[in-house]
Short mmCIF file of C-alpha atoms and ligand atoms in Angstrom, two decimals:
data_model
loop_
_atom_site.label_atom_id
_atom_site.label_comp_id
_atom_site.label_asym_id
_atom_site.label_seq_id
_atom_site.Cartn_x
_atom_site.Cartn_y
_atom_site.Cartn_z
CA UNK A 1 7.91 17.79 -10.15
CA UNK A 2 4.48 16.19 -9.72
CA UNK A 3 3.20 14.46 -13.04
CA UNK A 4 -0.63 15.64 -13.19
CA UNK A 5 -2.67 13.19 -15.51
CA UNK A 6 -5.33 14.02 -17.93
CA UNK A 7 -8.89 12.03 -17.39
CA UNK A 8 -7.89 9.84 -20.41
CA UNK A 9 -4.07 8.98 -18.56
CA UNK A 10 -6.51 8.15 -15.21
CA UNK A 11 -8.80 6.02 -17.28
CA UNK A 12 -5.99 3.61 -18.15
CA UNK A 13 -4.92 3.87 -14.74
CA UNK A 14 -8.06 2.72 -13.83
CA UNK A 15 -7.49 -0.22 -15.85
CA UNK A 16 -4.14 -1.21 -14.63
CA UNK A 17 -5.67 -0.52 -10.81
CA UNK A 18 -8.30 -3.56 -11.68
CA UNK A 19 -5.63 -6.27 -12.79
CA UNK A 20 -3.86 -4.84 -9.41
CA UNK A 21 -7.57 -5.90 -7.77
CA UNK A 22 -8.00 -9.01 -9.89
CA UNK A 23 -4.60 -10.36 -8.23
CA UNK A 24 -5.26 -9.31 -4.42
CA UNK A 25 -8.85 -11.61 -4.99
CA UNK A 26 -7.10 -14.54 -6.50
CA UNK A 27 -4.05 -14.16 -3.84
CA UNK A 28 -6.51 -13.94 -1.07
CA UNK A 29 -8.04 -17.01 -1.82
CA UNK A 30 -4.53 -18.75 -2.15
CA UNK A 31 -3.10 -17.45 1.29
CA UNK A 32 -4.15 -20.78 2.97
CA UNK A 33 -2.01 -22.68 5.16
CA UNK A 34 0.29 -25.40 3.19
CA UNK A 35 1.26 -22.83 0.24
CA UNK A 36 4.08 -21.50 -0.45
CA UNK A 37 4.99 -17.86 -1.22
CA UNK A 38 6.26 -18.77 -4.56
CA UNK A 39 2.84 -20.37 -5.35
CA UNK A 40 1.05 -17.04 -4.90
CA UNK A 41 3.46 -15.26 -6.89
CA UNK A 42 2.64 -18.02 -9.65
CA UNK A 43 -0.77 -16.81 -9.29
CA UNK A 44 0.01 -13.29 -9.58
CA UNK A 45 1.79 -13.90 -12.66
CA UNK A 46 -1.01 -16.21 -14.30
CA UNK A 47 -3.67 -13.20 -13.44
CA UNK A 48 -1.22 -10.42 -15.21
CA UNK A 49 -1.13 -12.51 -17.95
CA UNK A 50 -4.61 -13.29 -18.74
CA UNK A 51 -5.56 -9.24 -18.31
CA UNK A 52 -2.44 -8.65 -20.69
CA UNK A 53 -0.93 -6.51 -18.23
CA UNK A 54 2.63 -6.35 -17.75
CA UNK A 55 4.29 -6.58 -14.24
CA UNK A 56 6.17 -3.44 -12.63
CA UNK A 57 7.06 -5.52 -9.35
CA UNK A 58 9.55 -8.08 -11.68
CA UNK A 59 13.01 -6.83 -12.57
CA UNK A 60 12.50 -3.33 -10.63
CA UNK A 61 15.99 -2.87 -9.33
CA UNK A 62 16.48 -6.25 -10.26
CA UNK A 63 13.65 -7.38 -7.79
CA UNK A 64 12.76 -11.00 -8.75
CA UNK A 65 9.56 -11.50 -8.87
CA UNK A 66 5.75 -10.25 -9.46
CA UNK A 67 4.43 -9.51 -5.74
CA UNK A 68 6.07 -8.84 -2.92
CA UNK A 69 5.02 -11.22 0.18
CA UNK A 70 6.14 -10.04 3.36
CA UNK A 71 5.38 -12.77 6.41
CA UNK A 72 5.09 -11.45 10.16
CA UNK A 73 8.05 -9.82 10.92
CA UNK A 74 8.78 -8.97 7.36
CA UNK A 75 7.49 -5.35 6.55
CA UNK A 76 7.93 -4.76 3.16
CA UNK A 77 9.25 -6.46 0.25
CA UNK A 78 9.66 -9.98 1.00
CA UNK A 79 10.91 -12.53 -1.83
CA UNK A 80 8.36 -15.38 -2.94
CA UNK A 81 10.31 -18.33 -2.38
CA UNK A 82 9.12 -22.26 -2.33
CA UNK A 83 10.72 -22.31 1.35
CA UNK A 84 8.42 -20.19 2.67
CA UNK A 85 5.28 -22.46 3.66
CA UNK A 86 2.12 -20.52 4.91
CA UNK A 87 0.93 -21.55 7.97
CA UNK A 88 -2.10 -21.39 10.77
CA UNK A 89 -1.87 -17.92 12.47
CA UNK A 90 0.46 -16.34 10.07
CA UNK A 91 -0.02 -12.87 8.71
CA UNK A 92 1.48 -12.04 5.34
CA UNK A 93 1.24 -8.67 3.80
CA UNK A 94 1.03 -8.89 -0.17
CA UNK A 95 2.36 -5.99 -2.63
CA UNK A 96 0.99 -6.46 -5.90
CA UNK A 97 1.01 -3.75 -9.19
CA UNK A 98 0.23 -3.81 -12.66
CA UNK A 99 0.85 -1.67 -15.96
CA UNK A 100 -1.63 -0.83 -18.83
CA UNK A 101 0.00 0.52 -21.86
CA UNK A 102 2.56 2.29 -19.82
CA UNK A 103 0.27 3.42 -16.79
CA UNK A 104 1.14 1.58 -13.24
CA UNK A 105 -0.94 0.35 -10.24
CA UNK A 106 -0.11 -0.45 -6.86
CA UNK A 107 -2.06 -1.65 -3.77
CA UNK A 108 -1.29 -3.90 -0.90
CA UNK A 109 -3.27 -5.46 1.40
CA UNK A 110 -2.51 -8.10 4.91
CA UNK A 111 -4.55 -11.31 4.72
CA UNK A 112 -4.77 -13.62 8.01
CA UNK A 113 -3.73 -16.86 7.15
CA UNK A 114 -6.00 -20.18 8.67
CA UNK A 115 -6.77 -19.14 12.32
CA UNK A 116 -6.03 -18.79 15.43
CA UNK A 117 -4.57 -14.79 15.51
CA UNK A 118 -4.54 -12.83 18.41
CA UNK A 119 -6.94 -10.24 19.12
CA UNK A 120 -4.15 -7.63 19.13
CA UNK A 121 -2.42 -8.80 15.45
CA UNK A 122 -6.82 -8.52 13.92
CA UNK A 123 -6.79 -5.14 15.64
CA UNK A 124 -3.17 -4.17 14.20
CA UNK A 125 -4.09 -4.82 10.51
CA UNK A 126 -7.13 -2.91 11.15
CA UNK A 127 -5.75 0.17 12.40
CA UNK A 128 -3.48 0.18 9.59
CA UNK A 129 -5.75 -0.63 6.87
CA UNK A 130 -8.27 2.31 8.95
CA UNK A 131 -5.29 4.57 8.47
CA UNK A 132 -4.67 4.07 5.22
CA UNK A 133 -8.55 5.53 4.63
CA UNK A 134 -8.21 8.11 7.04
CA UNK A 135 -5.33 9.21 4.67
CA UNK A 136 -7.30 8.64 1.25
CA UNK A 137 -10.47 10.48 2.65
CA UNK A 138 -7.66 13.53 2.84
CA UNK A 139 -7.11 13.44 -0.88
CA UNK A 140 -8.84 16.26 -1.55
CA UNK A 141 -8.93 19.73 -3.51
CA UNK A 142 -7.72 22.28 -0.91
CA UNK A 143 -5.47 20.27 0.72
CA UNK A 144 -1.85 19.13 0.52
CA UNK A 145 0.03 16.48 1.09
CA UNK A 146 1.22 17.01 4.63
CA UNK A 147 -2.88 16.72 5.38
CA UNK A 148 -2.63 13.29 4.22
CA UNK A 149 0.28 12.43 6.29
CA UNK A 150 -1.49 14.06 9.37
CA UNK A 151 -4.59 11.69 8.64
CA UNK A 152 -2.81 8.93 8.61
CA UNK A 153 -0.71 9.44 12.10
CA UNK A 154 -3.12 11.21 13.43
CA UNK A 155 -5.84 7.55 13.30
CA UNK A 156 -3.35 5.21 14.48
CA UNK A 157 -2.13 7.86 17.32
CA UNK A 158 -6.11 7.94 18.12
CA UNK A 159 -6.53 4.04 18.33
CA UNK A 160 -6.31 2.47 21.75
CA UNK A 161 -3.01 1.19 22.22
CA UNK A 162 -1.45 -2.20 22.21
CA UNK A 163 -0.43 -3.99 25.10
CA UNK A 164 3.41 -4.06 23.31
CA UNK A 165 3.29 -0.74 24.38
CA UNK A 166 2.79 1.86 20.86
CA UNK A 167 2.01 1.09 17.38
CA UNK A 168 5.06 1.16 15.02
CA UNK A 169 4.72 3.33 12.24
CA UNK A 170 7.55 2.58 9.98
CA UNK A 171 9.70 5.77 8.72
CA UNK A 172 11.76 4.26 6.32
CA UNK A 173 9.39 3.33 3.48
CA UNK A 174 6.31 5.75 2.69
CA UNK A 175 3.55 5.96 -0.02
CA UNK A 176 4.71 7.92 -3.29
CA UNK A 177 3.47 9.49 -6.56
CA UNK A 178 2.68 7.20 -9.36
CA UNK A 179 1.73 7.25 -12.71
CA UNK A 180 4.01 6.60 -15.84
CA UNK A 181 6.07 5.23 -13.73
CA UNK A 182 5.56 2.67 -10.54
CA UNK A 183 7.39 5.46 -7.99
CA UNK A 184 7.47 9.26 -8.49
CA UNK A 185 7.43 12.40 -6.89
CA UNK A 186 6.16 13.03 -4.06
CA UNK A 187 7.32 11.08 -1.30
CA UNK A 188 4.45 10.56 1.80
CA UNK A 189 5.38 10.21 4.86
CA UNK A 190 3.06 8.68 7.25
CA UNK A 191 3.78 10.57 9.63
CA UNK A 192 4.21 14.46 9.64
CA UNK A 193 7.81 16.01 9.99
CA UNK A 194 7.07 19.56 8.81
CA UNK A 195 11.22 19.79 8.03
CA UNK A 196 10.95 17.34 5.76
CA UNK A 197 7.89 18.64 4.01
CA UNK A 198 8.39 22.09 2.81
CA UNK A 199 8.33 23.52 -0.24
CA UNK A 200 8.20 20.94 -3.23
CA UNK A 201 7.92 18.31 -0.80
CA UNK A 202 4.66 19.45 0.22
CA UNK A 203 2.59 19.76 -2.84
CA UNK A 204 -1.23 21.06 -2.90
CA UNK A 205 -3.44 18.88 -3.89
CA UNK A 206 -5.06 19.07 -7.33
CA UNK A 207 -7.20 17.26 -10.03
CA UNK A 208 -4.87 15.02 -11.83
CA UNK A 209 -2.75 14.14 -8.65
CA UNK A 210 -2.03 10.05 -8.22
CA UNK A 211 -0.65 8.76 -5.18
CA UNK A 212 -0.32 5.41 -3.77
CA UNK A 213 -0.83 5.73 0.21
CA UNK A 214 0.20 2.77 2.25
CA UNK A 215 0.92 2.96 5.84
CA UNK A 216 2.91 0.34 7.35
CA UNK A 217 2.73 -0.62 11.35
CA UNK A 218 4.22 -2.83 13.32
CA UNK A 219 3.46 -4.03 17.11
CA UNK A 220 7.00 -2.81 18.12
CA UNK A 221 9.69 -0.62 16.82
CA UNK A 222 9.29 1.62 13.84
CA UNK A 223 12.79 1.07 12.95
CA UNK A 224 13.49 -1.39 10.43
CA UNK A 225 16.91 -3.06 8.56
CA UNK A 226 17.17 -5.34 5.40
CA UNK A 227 18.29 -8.40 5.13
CA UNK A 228 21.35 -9.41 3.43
CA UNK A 229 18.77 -10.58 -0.08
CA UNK A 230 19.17 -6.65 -0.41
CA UNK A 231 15.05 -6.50 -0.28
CA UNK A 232 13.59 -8.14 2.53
CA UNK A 233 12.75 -5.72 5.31
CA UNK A 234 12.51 -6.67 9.18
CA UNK A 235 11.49 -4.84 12.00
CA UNK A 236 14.75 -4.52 14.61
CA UNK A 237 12.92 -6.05 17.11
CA UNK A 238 10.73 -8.41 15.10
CA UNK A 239 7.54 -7.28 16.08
CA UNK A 240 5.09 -8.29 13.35
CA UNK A 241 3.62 -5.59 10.96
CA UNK A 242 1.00 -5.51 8.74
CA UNK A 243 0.64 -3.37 5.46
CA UNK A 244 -2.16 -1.61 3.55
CA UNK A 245 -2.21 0.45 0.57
CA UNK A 246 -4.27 1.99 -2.70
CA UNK A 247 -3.79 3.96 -5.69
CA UNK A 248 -5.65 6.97 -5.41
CA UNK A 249 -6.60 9.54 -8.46
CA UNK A 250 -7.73 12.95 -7.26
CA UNK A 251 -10.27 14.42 -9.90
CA UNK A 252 -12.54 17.10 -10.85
CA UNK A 253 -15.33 15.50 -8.90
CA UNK A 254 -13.29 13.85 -6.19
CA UNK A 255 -11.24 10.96 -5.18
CA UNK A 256 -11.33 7.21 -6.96
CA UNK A 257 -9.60 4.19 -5.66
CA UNK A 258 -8.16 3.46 -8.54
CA UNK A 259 -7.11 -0.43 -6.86
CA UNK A 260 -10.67 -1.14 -5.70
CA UNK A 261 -13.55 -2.66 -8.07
CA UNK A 262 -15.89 -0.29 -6.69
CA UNK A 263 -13.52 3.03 -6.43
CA UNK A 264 -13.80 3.19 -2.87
CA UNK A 265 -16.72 4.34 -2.41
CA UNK A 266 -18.64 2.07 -0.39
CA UNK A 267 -15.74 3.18 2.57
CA UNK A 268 -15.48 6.17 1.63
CA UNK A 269 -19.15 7.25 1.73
CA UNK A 270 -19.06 6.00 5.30
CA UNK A 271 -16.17 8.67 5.92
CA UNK A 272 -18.81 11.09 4.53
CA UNK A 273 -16.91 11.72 0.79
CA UNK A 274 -18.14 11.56 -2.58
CA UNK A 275 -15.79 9.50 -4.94
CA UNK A 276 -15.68 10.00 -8.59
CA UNK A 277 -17.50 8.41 -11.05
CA UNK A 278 -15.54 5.56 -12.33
CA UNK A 279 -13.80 6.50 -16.14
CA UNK A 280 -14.64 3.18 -17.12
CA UNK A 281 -18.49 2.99 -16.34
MG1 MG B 301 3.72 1.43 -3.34
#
């Protein structure tokens, strides 16, 4: 069952989806060579705490900490650790969410750490990041879900390729529902596999639908395994992978980036849609 939220329910969510900004800007400016992992999640935590927001990363499944930062090969859901030291020509894909009297956000984004990165790792995290708005810009009334799955593979199929051969795009993880809770029905693919999206699985579209949409792609393989921490996830042939995603209300008037100060719709008037006004002026 797909939870459908009233204006008021995406108004809060709206509010949760701007401490989930707040923390991508301050961990943005902190991805610089010489810090660790465990110092971003430190800032993570500080900006939660000053918006009185509570954390939906810490303690899910016993995960144990408040963003997720996922270094080169890592895909999703690497530990913050004081180990891990950033350095030149690193990527690192960070995970970040947020909860407002009981209503989550969730948005990701990959951040290029110092210099030096390969023309082919810049034109990876764009294609992903791309993909991830070819899928938003499918949010719409009159469509379902497998259309946003379809926007998403269909960009990255459309890209020129890299000279590793194909992009990756990873079938084990996939964007979700959210809402009351940090993961709910539906599951996206980002890919399509019309067996696996029939019926319930492929809901229509309508005002009051949230969903967090976050393509992941790698350089390689789009197979991945976990480490034995239980969370970390690799690709099998440690091609490096870089990972994009925003909340994403679909209302009366349209779709708002919930996760964005501006709602999205600086990018998404450039993809010729209209985004909704924003709840909170
Ligand atoms: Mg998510």
């Amino acid at each position: 069952m797909v939870e459908i939220k009233t204006p008021e329910q995406i108004a809060k969510m709206r509010e949760a989806g701007l401490v989930v900004a707040a923390i991508h800007a301050a961990t943005r400016e902190a991805a610089v060579p010489g810090s660790t992992t465990k110092d971003l999640d430190e800032v993570a935590r500080k900006v939660i705490a000053e918006h009185g927001a509570k954390s939906n990363f810490l303690g899910y499944g016993g995960f144990p900490a408040t963003i997720c930062t996922s270094v080169n090969e890592v895909v999703v859901h690497g530990i913050p650790d004081d180990k891990t030291v950033l350095k030149d020509g690193d990527i690192i894909s960070i995970d970040a969410g947020a909860i407002i009297d009981g209503w989550h956000g969730d948005a990701a984004y990959t951040a290029f750490v110092g210099g030096g990165h390969a023309p082919e790792l810049i034109e990876l995290s764009r294609v992903t990041e791309e993909s991830m708005w070819a899928g938003i810009a499918a949010v719409k009334k009159g469509n379902k879900l497998i259309d946003v799955s379809r926007a998403i593979e269909s960009y990255i199929r459309r890209q020129p390729r890299p000279s590793t051969g194909k992009y990756g795009i990873v079938e084990d993880y996939g964007g979700h529902g959210i809402g009351s809770e940090m993961h709910m029905d539906p599951h996206l693919l980002n890919y399509v596999d019309k067996r696996r999206m029939l019926g319930r699985h492929n809901p229509k579209l309508i005002p009051g639908f949230c969903l967090a949409i976050e393509p992941m792609v790698s350089l390689g393989t789009a197979r991945t395994e976990v480490l034995e921490d239980d969370w970390t996830v690799i690709t099998t042939d440690g091609s490096w992978s870089s990972h994009w995603e925003h909340s994403v209300a679909l209302t009366e008037s349209g779709p708002l980036v919930l996760t964005m100060p501006d709602g999205g719709k600086a990018k998404l008037a450039e993809l010729g849609v209209a985004t909704a006004p924003d709840p909170l002026g």
